[in-house]
PDB file of C-alpha atoms in Angstrom:
ATOM      1  CA  ASN A   1      66.059 106.453 107.723  1.00  0.00           C
ATOM      2  CA  ALA A   2      69.658 107.255 108.976  1.00  0.00           C
ATOM      3  CA  GLY A   3      71.063 104.074 108.153  1.00  0.00           C
ATOM      4  CA  VAL A   4      74.405 103.170 109.714  1.00  0.00           C
ATOM      5  CA  THR A   5      75.978 106.081 111.642  1.00  0.00           C
ATOM      6  CA  GLN A   6      79.450 106.264 113.258  1.00  0.00           C
ATOM      7  CA  THR A   7      80.689 108.491 115.445  1.00  0.00           C
ATOM      8  CA  PRO A   8      83.564 110.121 115.872  1.00  0.00           C
ATOM      9  CA  LYS A   9      84.598 110.889 112.158  1.00  0.00           C
ATOM     10  CA  PHE A  10      88.186 111.776 113.201  1.00  0.00           C
ATOM     11  CA  ARG A  11      90.164 110.972 116.477  1.00  0.00           C
ATOM     12  CA  ILE A  12      93.654 110.912 117.116  1.00  0.00           C
ATOM     13  CA  LEU A  13      94.768 109.069 120.257  1.00  0.00           C
ATOM     14  CA  LYS A  14      98.102 108.680 122.087  1.00  0.00           C
ATOM     15  CA  ILE A  15      99.687 105.404 122.700  1.00  0.00           C
ATOM     16  CA  GLY A  16      98.121 103.530 125.742  1.00  0.00           C
ATOM     17  CA  GLN A  17      94.992 105.552 125.790  1.00  0.00           C
ATOM     18  CA  SER A  18      91.694 104.083 125.135  1.00  0.00           C
ATOM     19  CA  MET A  19      88.622 104.668 123.245  1.00  0.00           C
ATOM     20  CA  THR A  20      85.030 103.572 122.206  1.00  0.00           C
ATOM     21  CA  LEU A  21      83.833 103.980 118.422  1.00  0.00           C
ATOM     22  CA  GLN A  22      80.199 104.291 118.428  1.00  0.00           C
ATOM     23  CA  CYS A  23      78.253 102.400 115.528  1.00  0.00           C
ATOM     24  CA  ALA A  24      74.175 102.592 115.240  1.00  0.00           C
ATOM     25  CA  GLN A  25      71.804 101.148 112.992  1.00  0.00           C
ATOM     26  CA  ASP A  26      68.028 101.873 112.545  1.00  0.00           C
ATOM     27  CA  MET A  27      66.999  99.374 109.925  1.00  0.00           C
ATOM     28  CA  ASN A  28      66.455  96.495 112.434  1.00  0.00           C
ATOM     29  CA  HIS A  29      69.648  94.348 110.966  1.00  0.00           C
ATOM     30  CA  ASN A  30      70.072  91.614 113.039  1.00  0.00           C
ATOM     31  CA  TYR A  31      73.767  91.368 111.845  1.00  0.00           C
ATOM     32  CA  MET A  32      76.175  93.895 112.641  1.00  0.00           C
ATOM     33  CA  TYR A  33      80.045  93.996 111.690  1.00  0.00           C
ATOM     34  CA  TRP A  34      83.442  96.027 112.204  1.00  0.00           C
ATOM     35  CA  TYR A  35      85.788  96.237 109.759  1.00  0.00           C
ATOM     36  CA  ARG A  36      89.171  98.332 109.502  1.00  0.00           C
ATOM     37  CA  GLN A  37      90.807  99.509 106.213  1.00  0.00           C
ATOM     38  CA  ASP A  38      94.491 100.182 106.196  1.00  0.00           C
ATOM     39  CA  PRO A  39      95.600 102.576 103.502  1.00  0.00           C
ATOM     40  CA  GLY A  40      95.500 100.696  99.831  1.00  0.00           C
ATOM     41  CA  MET A  41      94.079  97.704 101.559  1.00  0.00           C
ATOM     42  CA  GLY A  42      90.948  95.754 101.511  1.00  0.00           C
ATOM     43  CA  LEU A  43      88.656  95.466 104.536  1.00  0.00           C
ATOM     44  CA  LYS A  44      89.348  93.155 107.480  1.00  0.00           C
ATOM     45  CA  LEU A  45      86.717  92.032 109.822  1.00  0.00           C
ATOM     46  CA  ILE A  46      87.454  92.761 113.414  1.00  0.00           C
ATOM     47  CA  TYR A  47      84.285  91.364 115.374  1.00  0.00           C
ATOM     48  CA  TYR A  48      80.719  90.493 114.181  1.00  0.00           C
ATOM     49  CA  SER A  49      77.259  90.167 116.013  1.00  0.00           C
ATOM     50  CA  VAL A  50      74.017  87.947 114.909  1.00  0.00           C
ATOM     51  CA  GLY A  51      71.961  89.923 117.427  1.00  0.00           C
ATOM     52  CA  ALA A  52      71.820  91.413 120.841  1.00  0.00           C
ATOM     53  CA  GLY A  53      73.853  89.546 123.349  1.00  0.00           C
ATOM     54  CA  ILE A  54      75.949  87.584 120.675  1.00  0.00           C
ATOM     55  CA  THR A  55      78.929  88.506 119.341  1.00  0.00           C
ATOM     56  CA  ASP A  56      82.079  86.930 117.760  1.00  0.00           C
ATOM     57  CA  LYS A  57      85.761  87.609 116.806  1.00  0.00           C
ATOM     58  CA  GLY A  58      86.594  87.961 112.683  1.00  0.00           C
ATOM     59  CA  GLU A  59      90.031  87.794 111.317  1.00  0.00           C
ATOM     60  CA  VAL A  60      91.744  90.684 113.413  1.00  0.00           C
ATOM     61  CA  PRO A  61      90.186  90.768 116.811  1.00  0.00           C
ATOM     62  CA  ASN A  62      93.401  91.627 119.060  1.00  0.00           C
ATOM     63  CA  GLY A  63      93.449  94.719 120.845  1.00  0.00           C
ATOM     64  CA  TYR A  64      89.573  95.279 120.500  1.00  0.00           C
ATOM     65  CA  ASN A  65      86.509  94.146 122.391  1.00  0.00           C
ATOM     66  CA  VAL A  66      82.729  94.951 121.027  1.00  0.00           C
ATOM     67  CA  SER A  67      79.466  94.249 123.000  1.00  0.00           C
ATOM     68  CA  ARG A  68      75.956  94.425 121.801  1.00  0.00           C
ATOM     69  CA  SER A  69      73.370  95.104 124.070  1.00  0.00           C
ATOM     70  CA  THR A  70      70.560  96.212 121.922  1.00  0.00           C
ATOM     71  CA  THR A  71      69.443  95.557 118.513  1.00  0.00           C
ATOM     72  CA  GLU A  72      70.360  99.077 117.335  1.00  0.00           C
ATOM     73  CA  ASP A  73      74.129  99.668 118.847  1.00  0.00           C
ATOM     74  CA  PHE A  74      77.215  98.049 118.266  1.00  0.00           C
ATOM     75  CA  PRO A  75      80.239  99.905 120.039  1.00  0.00           C
ATOM     76  CA  LEU A  76      83.916  98.861 119.353  1.00  0.00           C
ATOM     77  CA  ARG A  77      86.223  99.385 122.176  1.00  0.00           C
ATOM     78  CA  LEU A  78      90.227 100.164 121.845  1.00  0.00           C
ATOM     79  CA  GLU A  79      92.079  99.345 125.008  1.00  0.00           C
ATOM     80  CA  LEU A  80      95.882 100.178 125.101  1.00  0.00           C
ATOM     81  CA  ALA A  81      95.676 102.033 121.836  1.00  0.00           C
ATOM     82  CA  ALA A  82      98.964 101.215 119.518  1.00  0.00           C
ATOM     83  CA  PRO A  83     100.036 102.659 116.384  1.00  0.00           C
ATOM     84  CA  SER A  84      99.355  99.451 114.549  1.00  0.00           C
ATOM     85  CA  GLN A  85      95.741 100.551 115.167  1.00  0.00           C
ATOM     86  CA  THR A  86      96.014 103.452 112.973  1.00  0.00           C
ATOM     87  CA  SER A  87      93.430 102.922 110.421  1.00  0.00           C
ATOM     88  CA  VAL A  88      90.079 103.722 109.079  1.00  0.00           C
ATOM     89  CA  TYR A  89      87.116 101.654 110.817  1.00  0.00           C
ATOM     90  CA  PHE A  90      84.032 100.902 109.282  1.00  0.00           C
ATOM     91  CA  CYS A  91      80.637  99.427 110.529  1.00  0.00           C
ATOM     92  CA  ALA A  92      78.296  97.610 108.649  1.00  0.00           C
ATOM     93  CA  SER A  93      74.715  95.974 109.204  1.00  0.00           C
ATOM     94  CA  SER A  94      72.704  93.510 107.407  1.00  0.00           C
ATOM     95  CA  TYR A  95      69.591  91.562 107.488  1.00  0.00           C
ATOM     96  CA  LEU A  96      70.390  87.876 106.769  1.00  0.00           C
ATOM     97  CA  LEU A  97      66.967  86.853 105.226  1.00  0.00           C
ATOM     98  CA  ARG A  98      67.037  89.931 102.463  1.00  0.00           C
ATOM     99  CA  GLY A  99      70.344  88.281 100.744  1.00  0.00           C
ATOM    100  CA  ASN A 100      72.383  89.540 103.846  1.00  0.00           C
ATOM    101  CA  GLU A 101      73.895  92.604 101.389  1.00  0.00           C
ATOM    102  CA  GLN A 102      75.800  94.905 104.179  1.00  0.00           C
ATOM    103  CA  TYR A 103      74.977  98.537 104.761  1.00  0.00           C
ATOM    104  CA  PHE A 104      78.363 100.351 106.109  1.00  0.00           C
ATOM    105  CA  GLY A 105      78.596 103.484 107.962  1.00  0.00           C
ATOM    106  CA  PRO A 106      80.888 106.331 106.566  1.00  0.00           C
ATOM    107  CA  GLY A 107      83.994 105.720 108.907  1.00  0.00           C
ATOM    108  CA  THR A 108      86.140 106.808 111.646  1.00  0.00           C
ATOM    109  CA  ARG A 109      89.541 107.692 110.777  1.00  0.00           C
ATOM    110  CA  LEU A 110      91.620 106.743 113.755  1.00  0.00           C
ATOM    111  CA  THR A 111      95.439 107.982 114.447  1.00  0.00           C
ATOM    112  CA  VAL A 112      97.336 106.319 116.898  1.00  0.00           C
ATOM    113  CA  THR A 113     100.757 108.438 117.812  1.00  0.00           C
TER     114      THR A 113
ATOM    115  CA  ASP B   1      93.724  82.894  97.876  1.00  0.00           C
ATOM    116  CA  ALA B   2      91.974  85.478  95.961  1.00  0.00           C
ATOM    117  CA  LYS B   3      88.634  84.134  94.800  1.00  0.00           C
ATOM    118  CA  THR B   4      87.942  86.885  91.966  1.00  0.00           C
ATOM    119  CA  THR B   5      90.199  88.475  89.251  1.00  0.00           C
ATOM    120  CA  GLN B   6      89.336  92.092  88.391  1.00  0.00           C
ATOM    121  CA  PRO B   7      91.040  94.296  86.175  1.00  0.00           C
ATOM    122  CA  THR B   8      93.037  96.886  88.183  1.00  0.00           C
ATOM    123  CA  SER B   9      91.623 100.053  86.538  1.00  0.00           C
ATOM    124  CA  MET B  10      89.335 100.989  83.655  1.00  0.00           C
ATOM    125  CA  ASP B  11      88.089 104.308  82.168  1.00  0.00           C
ATOM    126  CA  CYS B  12      84.540 105.171  80.770  1.00  0.00           C
ATOM    127  CA  ALA B  13      83.108 107.920  79.064  1.00  0.00           C
ATOM    128  CA  GLU B  14      80.628 109.921  80.923  1.00  0.00           C
ATOM    129  CA  GLY B  15      77.128 108.828  79.870  1.00  0.00           C
ATOM    130  CA  ARG B  16      78.495 105.447  78.221  1.00  0.00           C
ATOM    131  CA  ALA B  17      77.858 102.074  79.857  1.00  0.00           C
ATOM    132  CA  ALA B  18      80.401 100.688  82.070  1.00  0.00           C
ATOM    133  CA  ASN B  19      80.905  97.400  81.892  1.00  0.00           C
ATOM    134  CA  LEU B  20      83.144  96.118  84.718  1.00  0.00           C
ATOM    135  CA  PRO B  21      84.240  91.968  84.357  1.00  0.00           C
ATOM    136  CA  CYS B  22      84.988  89.921  86.884  1.00  0.00           C
ATOM    137  CA  ASN B  23      86.840  86.286  87.105  1.00  0.00           C
ATOM    138  CA  HIS B  24      85.628  83.642  89.491  1.00  0.00           C
ATOM    139  CA  SER B  25      86.435  80.370  88.141  1.00  0.00           C
ATOM    140  CA  THR B  26      86.485  78.451  91.859  1.00  0.00           C
ATOM    141  CA  ILE B  27      83.169  79.729  92.374  1.00  0.00           C
ATOM    142  CA  SER B  28      80.998  76.884  94.526  1.00  0.00           C
ATOM    143  CA  GLY B  29      77.190  75.971  93.812  1.00  0.00           C
ATOM    144  CA  ASN B  30      76.103  78.030  96.988  1.00  0.00           C
ATOM    145  CA  GLU B  31      78.247  81.308  96.648  1.00  0.00           C
ATOM    146  CA  TYR B  32      76.982  84.698  95.101  1.00  0.00           C
ATOM    147  CA  VAL B  33      78.252  87.043  93.533  1.00  0.00           C
ATOM    148  CA  TYR B  34      78.200  90.532  95.202  1.00  0.00           C
ATOM    149  CA  TRP B  35      79.170  93.708  93.997  1.00  0.00           C
ATOM    150  CA  TYR B  36      80.076  96.879  96.111  1.00  0.00           C
ATOM    151  CA  ARG B  37      81.959 100.096  95.274  1.00  0.00           C
ATOM    152  CA  GLN B  38      83.701 102.514  97.215  1.00  0.00           C
ATOM    153  CA  ILE B  39      84.375 105.916  96.390  1.00  0.00           C
ATOM    154  CA  HIS B  40      87.291 107.794  98.043  1.00  0.00           C
ATOM    155  CA  SER B  41      87.196 108.087 101.899  1.00  0.00           C
ATOM    156  CA  GLN B  42      83.859 106.791 102.092  1.00  0.00           C
ATOM    157  CA  GLY B  43      82.463 103.652 103.546  1.00  0.00           C
ATOM    158  CA  PRO B  44      81.590 100.673 101.065  1.00  0.00           C
ATOM    159  CA  GLN B  45      78.264 100.925  99.344  1.00  0.00           C
ATOM    160  CA  TYR B  46      76.377  97.454  98.034  1.00  0.00           C
ATOM    161  CA  ILE B  47      75.096  97.422  94.303  1.00  0.00           C
ATOM    162  CA  ILE B  48      73.648  94.205  93.289  1.00  0.00           C
ATOM    163  CA  HIS B  49      74.188  90.468  93.732  1.00  0.00           C
ATOM    164  CA  GLY B  50      73.123  87.194  92.318  1.00  0.00           C
ATOM    165  CA  LEU B  51      73.190  83.365  92.038  1.00  0.00           C
ATOM    166  CA  LYS B  52      72.945  82.458  88.584  1.00  0.00           C
ATOM    167  CA  ASN B  53      70.108  84.389  86.899  1.00  0.00           C
ATOM    168  CA  ASN B  54      71.124  87.966  85.590  1.00  0.00           C
ATOM    169  CA  GLU B  55      69.769  90.925  87.794  1.00  0.00           C
ATOM    170  CA  THR B  56      69.058  94.497  87.492  1.00  0.00           C
ATOM    171  CA  ASN B  57      68.441  97.412  90.044  1.00  0.00           C
ATOM    172  CA  GLU B  58      68.251 101.033  89.978  1.00  0.00           C
ATOM    173  CA  MET B  59      71.725 101.086  90.062  1.00  0.00           C
ATOM    174  CA  ALA B  60      73.247  98.391  87.788  1.00  0.00           C
ATOM    175  CA  SER B  61      72.804  95.403  85.805  1.00  0.00           C
ATOM    176  CA  LEU B  62      74.603  92.154  86.961  1.00  0.00           C
ATOM    177  CA  ILE B  63      75.102  89.186  84.036  1.00  0.00           C
ATOM    178  CA  ILE B  64      76.427  86.090  85.094  1.00  0.00           C
ATOM    179  CA  THR B  65      77.578  83.387  82.285  1.00  0.00           C
ATOM    180  CA  GLU B  66      76.083  80.069  82.405  1.00  0.00           C
ATOM    181  CA  ASP B  67      78.889  78.465  83.757  1.00  0.00           C
ATOM    182  CA  ARG B  68      79.047  80.808  86.631  1.00  0.00           C
ATOM    183  CA  LYS B  69      82.944  81.597  86.173  1.00  0.00           C
ATOM    184  CA  SER B  70      82.442  84.906  85.275  1.00  0.00           C
ATOM    185  CA  SER B  71      80.216  87.906  85.420  1.00  0.00           C
ATOM    186  CA  THR B  72      79.968  91.541  84.362  1.00  0.00           C
ATOM    187  CA  LEU B  73      78.690  94.703  86.156  1.00  0.00           C
ATOM    188  CA  ILE B  74      77.082  97.174  84.090  1.00  0.00           C
ATOM    189  CA  LEU B  75      76.483 100.667  84.805  1.00  0.00           C
ATOM    190  CA  PRO B  76      74.081 101.799  81.968  1.00  0.00           C
ATOM    191  CA  HIS B  77      74.771 105.323  81.933  1.00  0.00           C
ATOM    192  CA  ALA B  78      78.094 106.568  83.898  1.00  0.00           C
ATOM    193  CA  THR B  79      78.384 109.479  85.448  1.00  0.00           C
ATOM    194  CA  LEU B  80      81.453 111.332  87.231  1.00  0.00           C
ATOM    195  CA  ARG B  81      79.751 110.383  90.592  1.00  0.00           C
ATOM    196  CA  ASP B  82      80.147 106.474  89.460  1.00  0.00           C
ATOM    197  CA  THR B  83      83.801 107.172  89.609  1.00  0.00           C
ATOM    198  CA  ALA B  84      85.301 104.730  92.469  1.00  0.00           C
ATOM    199  CA  VAL B  85      86.712 101.278  93.261  1.00  0.00           C
ATOM    200  CA  TYR B  86      84.590  98.374  92.063  1.00  0.00           C
ATOM    201  CA  TYR B  87      84.670  95.165  94.147  1.00  0.00           C
ATOM    202  CA  CYS B  88      83.609  91.803  92.822  1.00  0.00           C
ATOM    203  CA  ILE B  89      83.270  89.283  95.848  1.00  0.00           C
ATOM    204  CA  VAL B  90      82.315  85.707  95.797  1.00  0.00           C
ATOM    205  CA  ARG B  91      80.540  84.235  99.200  1.00  0.00           C
ATOM    206  CA  VAL B  92      77.663  82.221 100.446  1.00  0.00           C
ATOM    207  CA  ALA B  93      74.491  84.469 101.470  1.00  0.00           C
ATOM    208  CA  GLY B  94      75.054  83.452 105.438  1.00  0.00           C
ATOM    209  CA  GLY B  95      75.485  85.936 108.086  1.00  0.00           C
ATOM    210  CA  GLY B  96      78.293  85.952 110.879  1.00  0.00           C
ATOM    211  CA  SER B  97      81.632  85.225 109.899  1.00  0.00           C
ATOM    212  CA  GLN B  98      80.222  83.930 106.559  1.00  0.00           C
ATOM    213  CA  GLY B  99      79.004  87.330 105.997  1.00  0.00           C
ATOM    214  CA  ASN B 100      82.770  88.265 106.036  1.00  0.00           C
ATOM    215  CA  LEU B 101      83.352  90.273 102.777  1.00  0.00           C
ATOM    216  CA  ILE B 102      86.979  89.643 101.621  1.00  0.00           C
ATOM    217  CA  PHE B 103      87.620  92.522  99.558  1.00  0.00           C
ATOM    218  CA  GLY B 104      90.252  92.028  97.036  1.00  0.00           C
ATOM    219  CA  LYS B 105      91.979  94.917  95.085  1.00  0.00           C
ATOM    220  CA  GLY B 106      88.991  95.726  93.230  1.00  0.00           C
ATOM    221  CA  THR B 107      88.901  97.740  89.527  1.00  0.00           C
ATOM    222  CA  LYS B 108      89.323 101.537  90.036  1.00  0.00           C
ATOM    223  CA  LEU B 109      86.897 103.165  87.518  1.00  0.00           C
ATOM    224  CA  SER B 110      87.161 106.493  86.108  1.00  0.00           C
ATOM    225  CA  VAL B 111      84.621 108.222  84.297  1.00  0.00           C
ATOM    226  CA  LYS B 112      85.879 110.892  82.569  1.00  0.00           C
ATOM    227  CA  PRO B 113      83.776 114.117  80.968  1.00  0.00           C
TER     228      PRO B 113
END
């Protein structure tokens, strides 16, 4: 299994641009999550999904949107990028009935200038 | 409010056991103790979790005190690759927003040759 994969690894955006961060998992996990991690800080939950077609806001959802059309994919959309969105973005997935431990992707490092 | 307290940093000699403590005096009866680690610039990695019994897997052992107010993560034979920030997290095992991992500052473990 590839586990959780994320693309791209790095991206530089100009203020006001938009982009989609891709996340996919091949473990048939029902739960998926998006976190952001600012330098020297812990992770903050942006959005999560409990299954295809079902998403909900986390702690810091403003400026982001998500969709979950399949079990495998959970893209994160940034509209009108702002410097405050400069961060490392991690996607994670978990399977509730197995203790719900989360497995993380390698991250996308985003800079907005 | 932080639910866990960990030392800021620890050193360990390569090949020796690394014992990482965590205090969680306000833990509720349905809350588990989870351990994750984050190697520089990588996504967090799940290590182990437990409710009240001691647990062991291929990576580590988790010792939880009888009153559940503290725990210790044990890496039996630390290697240089175990150098990372280790996070002790207390939460219910549910998914969705309940699965939100609140990462504190963790313990920076440095394994030295």
